[in-house]
Every structure is written in structure tokens, then in C-alpha cells.
XYZ file of C-alpha atoms in Angstrom:
515
model
C 87.564 65.545 94.615
C 89.524 63.378 97.062
C 90.255 64.733 100.530
C 92.851 63.329 102.905
C 93.527 64.619 106.413
C 96.550 63.970 108.628
C 96.086 65.338 112.144
C 99.383 65.220 114.045
C 99.409 65.773 117.788
C 102.234 65.639 120.271
C 101.934 65.503 124.034
C 102.954 68.375 126.281
C 104.899 70.365 123.672
C 105.558 74.064 124.148
C 104.946 76.683 121.478
C 108.581 77.768 121.488
C 110.043 74.329 120.739
C 109.521 74.800 116.973
C 111.905 76.738 114.780
C 109.003 78.462 113.029
C 107.904 79.805 116.446
C 111.339 81.169 117.295
C 112.752 78.063 118.946
C 116.517 77.718 118.614
C 117.218 74.457 120.416
C 115.452 71.742 118.397
C 115.770 71.470 114.640
C 112.267 71.037 113.202
C 112.595 71.542 109.432
C 109.561 69.427 108.523
C 107.032 71.336 110.634
C 108.782 74.602 109.764
C 108.281 73.764 106.090
C 104.587 73.095 106.670
C 104.341 76.497 108.376
C 106.010 78.298 105.475
C 103.615 76.672 103.022
C 100.532 76.974 105.220
C 99.101 78.803 108.203
C 100.883 79.303 111.505
C 98.853 80.306 114.554
C 100.627 82.501 117.083
C 98.033 82.254 119.838
C 96.522 78.769 119.925
C 95.319 77.553 123.321
C 93.893 74.314 124.681
C 90.692 74.400 126.676
C 92.462 72.475 129.444
C 96.165 72.177 130.261
C 96.065 68.445 131.029
C 95.798 65.498 128.656
C 92.392 63.853 128.985
C 90.204 66.983 128.958
C 92.212 68.534 126.129
C 92.195 65.403 123.971
C 88.470 64.994 124.562
C 87.994 68.554 123.299
C 89.979 67.816 120.128
C 87.842 64.738 119.451
C 84.424 66.188 120.277
C 84.826 69.859 119.383
C 83.345 70.623 122.811
C 84.525 72.453 125.903
C 85.339 70.346 128.984
C 82.228 71.668 130.714
C 80.156 70.059 127.945
C 81.907 66.742 127.306
C 82.387 66.316 131.048
C 86.057 65.270 131.173
C 87.057 67.985 133.615
C 90.311 66.366 134.813
C 92.589 63.413 134.167
C 91.069 60.162 135.350
C 87.515 61.070 134.270
C 86.778 58.874 131.218
C 85.088 60.181 128.096
C 82.077 57.900 127.495
C 82.541 55.601 124.512
C 79.384 57.023 122.953
C 80.465 60.668 123.197
C 80.255 62.723 119.989
C 83.326 62.347 117.769
C 84.608 64.141 114.699
C 86.026 60.799 113.543
C 82.536 59.339 113.632
C 81.261 62.254 111.533
C 84.025 61.768 108.958
C 83.516 58.014 108.859
C 79.829 58.590 108.214
C 80.848 60.692 105.198
C 82.852 57.821 103.727
C 86.287 58.462 105.230
C 88.574 55.651 106.304
C 89.591 56.541 109.847
C 92.506 55.668 112.123
C 94.076 56.714 115.398
C 97.703 55.693 115.855
C 99.594 56.529 119.053
C 98.366 58.123 122.255
C 94.590 58.371 122.679
C 94.092 58.885 126.454
C 90.356 59.453 126.387
C 90.180 56.901 129.211
C 92.398 56.335 132.273
C 95.666 54.431 131.871
C 95.651 53.034 135.416
C 93.241 50.217 134.653
C 94.399 46.842 136.044
C 90.989 45.232 135.479
C 90.616 46.494 131.876
C 87.376 48.324 132.561
C 87.995 50.729 129.687
C 87.603 49.912 126.017
C 90.897 51.264 124.699
C 92.978 49.327 127.202
C 90.989 46.161 126.510
C 91.419 46.569 122.746
C 95.178 46.883 123.209
C 95.389 43.878 125.517
C 93.527 41.752 122.990
C 95.832 42.915 120.217
C 92.968 44.202 118.114
C 93.532 46.882 115.487
C 89.961 46.715 114.190
C 87.597 47.407 117.110
C 84.571 45.187 117.738
C 81.534 46.547 115.967
C 83.622 48.092 113.200
C 84.755 51.271 114.955
C 85.488 52.852 118.329
C 84.818 56.579 118.666
C 84.563 56.601 114.860
C 88.013 55.054 114.354
C 87.972 51.823 112.362
C 91.695 51.298 112.967
C 93.417 51.712 116.350
C 97.029 51.120 117.402
C 97.683 52.754 120.731
C 100.725 53.782 122.735
C 101.727 55.747 125.783
C 105.039 56.943 127.216
C 106.541 53.680 128.365
C 106.939 49.991 127.676
C 104.484 48.499 130.167
C 100.720 48.201 130.178
C 98.089 46.771 127.832
C 98.362 49.086 124.815
C 99.574 47.989 121.396
C 103.056 49.534 121.567
C 103.885 48.004 124.949
C 102.555 44.627 123.858
C 104.603 44.796 120.649
C 107.779 45.705 122.553
C 107.209 42.958 125.129
C 106.776 40.438 122.336
C 109.350 41.573 119.773
C 112.051 43.131 121.996
C 111.506 42.040 125.600
C 115.039 43.032 126.530
C 114.090 46.687 125.911
C 111.203 46.879 128.383
C 113.400 47.569 131.416
C 115.364 50.233 129.556
C 112.575 52.812 129.835
C 111.942 55.070 132.814
C 109.470 53.539 135.262
C 106.640 56.070 135.345
C 105.274 54.765 138.649
C 107.250 53.832 141.752
C 106.644 50.864 144.045
C 103.818 52.708 145.805
C 102.000 53.344 142.516
C 102.837 57.021 142.834
C 104.395 59.040 140.038
C 108.109 58.334 140.144
C 110.333 61.156 141.377
C 113.610 59.382 140.653
C 116.204 61.444 138.829
C 118.837 60.431 136.327
C 121.028 61.463 133.449
C 124.077 63.559 134.200
C 122.388 65.994 136.568
C 119.905 63.839 138.477
C 116.991 65.737 136.958
C 113.599 64.237 137.839
C 112.085 61.833 135.308
C 115.304 61.745 133.260
C 116.828 58.372 132.412
C 119.532 57.004 130.163
C 117.619 54.718 127.791
C 119.760 52.377 125.640
C 116.771 51.309 123.520
C 117.387 51.208 119.772
C 115.906 54.185 118.034
C 113.721 52.071 115.772
C 112.123 50.434 118.821
C 111.212 53.749 120.491
C 107.549 54.790 120.415
C 108.117 57.835 118.179
C 109.339 55.736 115.259
C 106.784 53.026 116.075
C 103.930 55.533 115.714
C 105.279 56.643 112.340
C 105.804 53.043 111.202
C 102.270 52.023 112.131
C 100.823 55.126 110.468
C 102.621 54.259 107.246
C 101.326 50.702 107.533
C 97.733 51.951 107.851
C 98.148 54.237 104.836
C 99.686 51.432 102.800
C 96.553 49.380 103.379
C 94.347 51.958 101.636
C 93.501 52.046 97.976
C 94.675 55.003 95.904
C 91.271 56.675 95.552
C 90.003 56.555 99.158
C 89.376 59.529 101.409
C 91.029 59.097 104.785
C 91.445 60.760 108.148
C 94.400 59.657 110.266
C 95.148 61.039 113.723
C 98.850 60.376 114.350
C 99.447 61.022 118.043
C 103.019 61.019 119.415
C 103.472 60.399 123.179
C 106.540 62.678 123.315
C 107.886 65.166 124.373
C 105.876 64.559 127.545
C 107.951 63.397 130.512
C 109.665 61.078 131.282
C 112.593 62.373 129.271
C 114.156 59.084 128.212
C 114.729 59.224 124.431
C 117.106 56.688 122.864
C 120.552 57.399 124.261
C 122.009 57.063 120.758
C 120.223 60.346 119.903
C 120.939 62.350 123.062
C 124.230 63.666 121.668
C 122.299 65.783 119.155
C 121.945 68.453 121.861
C 124.639 68.705 124.543
C 122.907 69.961 127.664
C 126.087 71.735 128.743
C 125.702 74.064 125.765
C 122.009 74.772 126.338
C 121.217 78.326 127.479
C 118.798 78.694 130.343
C 115.307 79.514 129.073
C 114.114 83.126 129.457
C 111.363 81.994 131.831
C 113.768 80.473 134.370
C 114.706 82.918 137.181
C 118.266 81.978 138.152
C 118.404 83.642 141.572
C 116.296 82.060 144.345
C 115.289 85.474 145.649
C 113.992 86.375 142.186
C 111.897 83.193 142.103
C 110.582 83.972 145.592
C 109.522 87.468 144.550
C 107.753 86.241 141.408
C 105.882 83.461 143.210
C 104.867 85.794 146.035
C 102.771 87.795 143.558
C 100.855 84.728 142.387
C 98.031 82.776 144.087
C 98.913 80.365 146.871
C 99.221 77.118 144.920
C 102.285 78.413 143.045
C 104.500 78.751 146.119
C 103.031 75.700 147.835
C 104.018 73.498 144.911
C 107.437 75.151 144.622
C 108.064 74.276 148.270
C 106.790 70.712 147.840
C 103.784 71.244 150.104
C 101.080 70.736 147.457
C 100.545 68.637 144.350
C 97.355 69.405 142.429
C 98.084 67.208 139.413
C 98.785 63.484 139.708
C 101.433 63.518 136.962
C 103.724 65.791 138.988
C 105.823 63.612 141.328
C 104.535 64.134 144.859
C 107.922 63.369 146.440
C 109.847 65.878 144.341
C 110.355 69.429 145.611
C 110.634 71.962 142.754
C 112.752 74.285 144.904
C 115.559 71.716 144.553
C 115.618 72.102 140.751
C 119.045 73.284 139.592
C 120.034 75.294 136.546
C 121.915 72.311 135.115
C 118.874 70.101 135.573
C 116.803 72.627 133.628
C 119.430 72.526 130.872
C 119.396 68.725 130.704
C 115.585 68.514 130.648
C 115.442 71.099 127.860
C 118.138 69.288 125.877
C 116.374 65.928 126.067
C 113.039 67.555 125.285
C 114.618 69.094 122.167
C 115.927 65.694 121.066
C 112.428 64.257 121.376
C 111.035 67.133 119.299
C 113.631 66.457 116.587
C 112.735 62.764 116.485
C 109.051 63.647 116.096
C 109.850 66.029 113.253
C 111.856 63.360 111.444
C 109.159 60.733 111.991
C 106.562 63.098 110.543
C 108.859 63.647 107.576
C 108.878 59.916 106.852
C 105.087 59.774 106.897
C 104.780 62.800 104.613
C 107.284 61.228 102.212
C 105.124 58.113 102.049
C 102.042 60.257 101.366
C 103.932 61.863 98.490
C 104.960 58.452 97.148
C 101.307 57.420 97.127
C 100.486 60.483 95.021
C 98.309 62.031 97.748
C 100.289 65.104 98.748
C 98.309 67.629 96.681
C 95.031 66.497 98.271
C 96.241 66.136 101.864
C 95.643 68.675 104.629
C 98.170 68.399 107.463
C 97.534 69.869 110.919
C 100.167 69.819 113.672
C 99.533 70.741 117.305
C 99.857 69.598 120.927
C 97.336 69.031 123.693
C 99.044 71.461 126.129
C 102.484 72.750 127.067
C 105.143 72.101 129.720
C 106.632 74.435 132.353
C 110.145 73.208 131.531
C 111.937 75.478 134.019
C 109.661 78.520 133.860
C 109.275 80.032 137.340
C 111.637 77.309 138.627
C 109.035 74.586 137.945
C 108.570 71.499 135.756
C 105.615 69.472 134.513
C 102.068 70.950 134.584
C 99.145 71.749 136.835
C 96.718 74.582 137.683
C 99.003 77.275 136.270
C 97.431 79.231 133.417
C 100.492 80.795 131.819
C 101.911 80.548 128.295
C 104.241 77.658 129.137
C 101.136 75.464 129.453
C 98.464 77.401 127.562
C 100.234 78.410 124.347
C 100.667 75.464 122.001
C 102.090 75.055 118.502
C 99.473 74.977 115.749
C 100.289 74.722 112.046
C 97.821 73.938 109.270
C 99.112 73.177 105.783
C 95.965 73.070 103.626
C 95.988 70.687 100.677
C 98.221 72.411 98.077
C 95.629 71.970 95.329
C 93.369 74.390 97.257
C 95.871 77.209 96.679
C 95.354 78.753 100.132
C 97.911 81.568 100.556
C 100.422 81.139 103.426
C 99.600 83.265 106.457
C 100.347 83.937 110.103
C 97.269 84.292 112.308
C 97.753 86.425 115.414
C 94.127 86.203 116.593
C 93.438 83.772 119.457
C 92.103 80.329 118.515
C 91.438 77.165 120.490
C 91.812 73.428 120.087
C 88.005 73.384 120.279
C 88.194 74.769 116.718
C 89.970 71.728 115.290
C 86.939 69.452 114.874
C 84.916 72.062 112.923
C 88.003 72.668 110.787
C 88.221 68.982 109.910
C 84.563 69.045 108.904
C 85.223 72.059 106.699
C 88.139 70.330 104.994
C 85.874 67.374 104.253
C 83.110 69.595 102.941
C 80.748 68.458 105.702
C 78.448 70.732 107.647
C 79.538 71.337 111.227
C 77.331 69.241 113.561
C 75.354 71.035 116.213
C 77.218 69.335 119.064
C 80.475 71.134 118.166
C 81.117 74.404 120.011
C 84.106 75.805 118.138
C 84.456 77.390 114.697
C 86.578 76.432 111.704
C 90.044 77.948 112.042
C 90.576 81.273 110.279
C 92.755 81.313 107.165
C 94.305 84.692 108.001
C 93.790 87.656 110.317
C 91.231 89.278 108.003
C 89.171 86.106 108.186
C 89.641 86.055 111.964
C 88.399 89.639 112.297
C 85.430 89.017 110.021
C 84.390 85.990 112.091
C 85.224 87.630 115.428
C 88.015 85.439 116.753
C 88.649 87.744 119.687
C 89.103 85.605 122.782
C 89.823 82.037 123.842
C 88.800 80.291 127.069
C 90.721 77.758 129.176
C 89.451 76.033 132.323
C 90.876 73.992 135.163
C 88.859 71.880 137.585
C 90.398 69.300 139.879
C 89.630 67.388 143.048
C 92.765 65.446 143.900
C 94.515 64.511 147.145
C 91.801 66.397 149.025
C 92.532 69.627 147.155
C 89.781 71.248 145.076
C 90.716 73.947 142.557
C 88.812 75.884 139.874
C 90.341 78.309 137.380
C 88.625 80.175 134.511
C 90.833 82.004 132.020
C 90.165 84.353 129.140
C 92.851 85.495 126.703
C 91.846 88.660 124.849
C 93.467 91.820 123.464
C 96.926 90.776 124.630
C 95.873 90.049 128.214
C 95.533 86.779 130.110
C 93.009 86.960 132.945
C 92.306 84.064 135.328
C 89.531 84.116 137.906
C 89.741 81.589 140.760
C 86.576 79.944 142.050
C 86.116 78.958 145.691
C 88.041 75.842 146.629
C 90.459 74.381 149.133
C 93.016 77.182 148.782
C 90.999 80.097 147.399
C 87.883 81.984 148.500
C 86.873 83.143 145.022
C 88.360 86.633 145.182
C 91.822 85.722 143.852
C 93.086 85.785 140.314
C 95.860 86.549 137.863
C 96.101 89.215 135.167
C 99.041 89.556 132.804
C 99.766 92.194 130.202
C 101.543 90.180 127.505
C 102.923 93.241 125.719
C 104.846 94.540 128.709
C 105.278 91.251 130.570
C 105.532 88.337 128.094
C 107.038 86.061 130.768
C 103.969 86.625 132.973
C 105.886 87.494 136.094
C 103.936 90.578 137.237
C 100.445 89.705 138.372
C 98.220 92.781 137.882
C 95.079 91.323 139.459
C 95.203 93.690 142.450
C 96.752 96.621 140.546
C 94.285 99.526 140.744
C 95.410 100.866 137.362
C 94.209 97.598 135.783
C 90.972 97.314 137.785
C 88.575 98.441 135.027
C 90.219 96.109 132.509
C 90.168 93.228 134.992
C 86.487 93.723 135.729
C 85.662 93.839 132.020
C 87.580 90.635 131.306
C 86.008 88.822 134.253
C 82.543 89.939 133.144
C 83.139 88.550 129.651
C 84.591 85.380 131.123
C 81.403 84.860 133.120
C 79.224 85.632 130.109
C 81.041 83.324 127.694
C 82.040 80.558 130.086
C 80.291 77.202 129.876
C 78.242 75.822 132.728
C 79.624 72.438 133.730
C 77.402 69.434 133.229
C 75.641 68.111 136.307
C 76.080 65.728 137.867
C 79.811 65.587 137.257
C 81.251 62.488 135.676
C 82.986 60.313 138.305
C 86.734 60.283 138.779
C 87.698 56.676 137.976
C 91.506 56.719 138.364
C 94.292 59.225 139.026
C 95.357 59.385 135.374
């Protein structure tokens, strides 16, 4: 029996940007349709809230402590375990189209394989495969650099290169320049034609890969969209889909400055320090931008442009699924849709991401539409699951035993399955050493609570933490860590966190670049 697998990932997409998850801003009928026909996960979390560690977890089925990519800029070794390699060994044709980011992007000397493959214009890696992928066409968020999309744009439409937001400024720092109607950071009017934008390019190249396969082959294709990650510069022809002036402020955005001050005062130090512009603990957040200057209208414009990008992704996915149907593969194709982590997008008066373990960053969309011929009943799973569970799930779809190097479990088909297999908690870590600031966070989500214990570092002595009761405080504004009425619960969660947490590999892999 043939098996085909389409894994769709986006970059930095919140749970609540999909209609099936209650989102009301972006229209996402394609993913919503997959959710109605398949399984929607209400509490899916990454094992890291930044790109490289999270993507390495998806590929390896391992926690960051095991695969060693503990922060952006730490490359995943080319010989690391890979679910694509396992599937290829079982006879699958394999491809990765779009954003990989297992290795740093800032690589002027092409030390890293993926950048070198892009610069050479190769779609078939030397040796037959790279990380188990026999076909690679790579992209990131802009129009410069060595990857396939940028090279294609420079060659085919050179006039479009300057239309995109410049991710780095003249000092090679993350650009803080604002634009659009409100001057929001990392917003730019982009006159690029829609068909030249990376979202449609990823879909086009995915279709091209599929068209090169024979009708009876098994295949695994990871289609990885760079959006809706900042910068927010979608084709200007599409921006009118969502008028930012009509966008309501998100529930997580406290409008009054004194309300923001009170919320941040109850959280560990790095929250307020970043809000005031005194600390940046993640390279992708512009160091010269002060979040306290963020206005309500800027939040509206960022959310509007983000919604446009989500709509374009949904439509691009629809085109790929239509081609799969035309090939006669739909009944045998499993489709999984998720994101590597979320985006603050105005919550707490902040944008972007960093060492902030709240739902804006930790709760991601996850939809699995099993192959229709399997007759798996539609379901909604409320139990917590992790992106570490994706690789074992792919093995299960293929009918392959789960390799010993994988640390997750195949995703549950419903809540009964989740209870039977004890999906009770999910773990998320943060480790960073950037700009002279060292931070360590360990988080467990269990029984409707999110508990984060802080390890000793530059700002914390190891006694601090965060504890949120999601039932009474879904916006995670009231930190119960020091609340005596929650002390027994906190101690129990921390004890389980220490029992279940992974010990980081030693020595640590070296930080090779900022991102």
C-alpha cells in the first residue's frame, strides 16, 4: 500500500492565527478543512521557542539537550540522526523545500553545507542526499544570501531584490527600521509581484518536485514556508485583504501603560528589561528597538500583515493539495501542518520572541489529516503533545519501527489514545549565551498549568520562576510562582520537571554565528 507524507511547517506562527483554532483575522479555509477531516491538537508545544533548536527537534525527534542545538547559531551536525534518512532508507523519495535553518544563515565563507548547496545551485546534494533529503530547494525570509530562492530571484527578477525589507542594517545587526503606515518595526511596503514572493515560490517548487515522481512512488516532502516570521513585508498587492485600521487589538495586548507595568512587574527581570530596551536575549529581536515605544496602531498593522501572510500560506498549500489530488494521491497522503514556535505579536506590549515561555510562543498550531483511506475518525486532542512527537509519527505513518534515537512518541489519535499512552505533560527549554547574557529556562505544561523554573545565569540566581493557571488566567498575566496557595503545586511541578528533564550534552556544541 502506497504511503505519501506532506509535512507543512510555517515559521513563527501563533496557534490563534487559524480559523479552526478560533482565529478571526486570517481566512484559512484549507487548513481548517484539514482539521475538520483530521485531528486538531489544542496543546501542541515546541521544545524550544526559537528556530534552529525547534527545527532540529522536528528533524531528529530529539530534545535540544540531546541533539545539542540549544540556541540559534549552533549548527546541527550534518551527520545528526534524521527522520528523512530513516524514510529514505525505507524506499521513500525525500525532499525539503523552503526554510531549513539547521545551520546558521550568517555564513559569508560558506562553511555550512546548506548554504554551499544553495550557492552552487544544486537541488540534488553531493553524495545523493543531505540529512536524508535527496532533493533540496531552500529559502529564507528575504531576497539576499546564497539559498536557492534568493539566487533565483537575483537571476530571474533582479529588480525585485531591493523591494524586500533588509533584515540586517549596515552594522550587521538586526534591522530596527519601521515602515508601513504606522512605522511599526520590521514592516515594509513591498511592491514585489505575488508570484515572485517566497510563499508562492515554495509551493511552486514543491509542485515541481512532486511532478518529477512516478505515480507509484512513496514520498516524503517537507514543505517549509518562511512566513509569517518577521519581517512583515508581504506583496503590497495583497495587503488590502486586511485593513489594519479595522483590526481589533489582540486580547493579550494591555492598552494602558500602567497595566503593562503591573503585569511585567510580576514576571522575572528579563521581561521588564526587554520592554525598556535595556536587554536583548535573542539576536532576532532588534537591539535598537525599545518595545515600550510600541503603539496600539503598530500592533494592529503587524497583526494585519501577519494575517495576510497566513492567508497566502493557506492558499499556497491549497494549490499543492490540488496537485496531489490531480496525481491521484490524495487518498494515500497524510498531511501534517504546524509551526516551529509562535510570536508575541503585541502580547504584554512586546513583539518577536525570546526567553518568554508563554502561550504566544509555546502554543503552536498542529493539524494532522491522516490519509483518508485509513478511515481515522476526526478528533480534537486536548492532551499536551510536542513537536518531538512528529518524527515518530512519520515513522508510524510509513509503517516503520521508531528508531531508538527518537525521544518522542507517535501523536495520539484522540484523547482516549492520549490517556492510554499517558500524554500528560510536555517540556520546553531555553538556553542562551548572547551579548554577555546567559539564561536558562525549564518549562513543564501539565494539568492546565505552565510552570517555568529559572536556572542560575546573568539575571537569575536559580530561585525565580513563573507559574500560570491557564483555567483562571489564560493570558498568563498573574504569575503564581511566589503565591503560597500554589506552593505545593509548584513544588510538585518543579520536581517532575527535574525528573523528566534531559541532561544537556557535554561539552556544548559551539556557537558559530548569531543566527
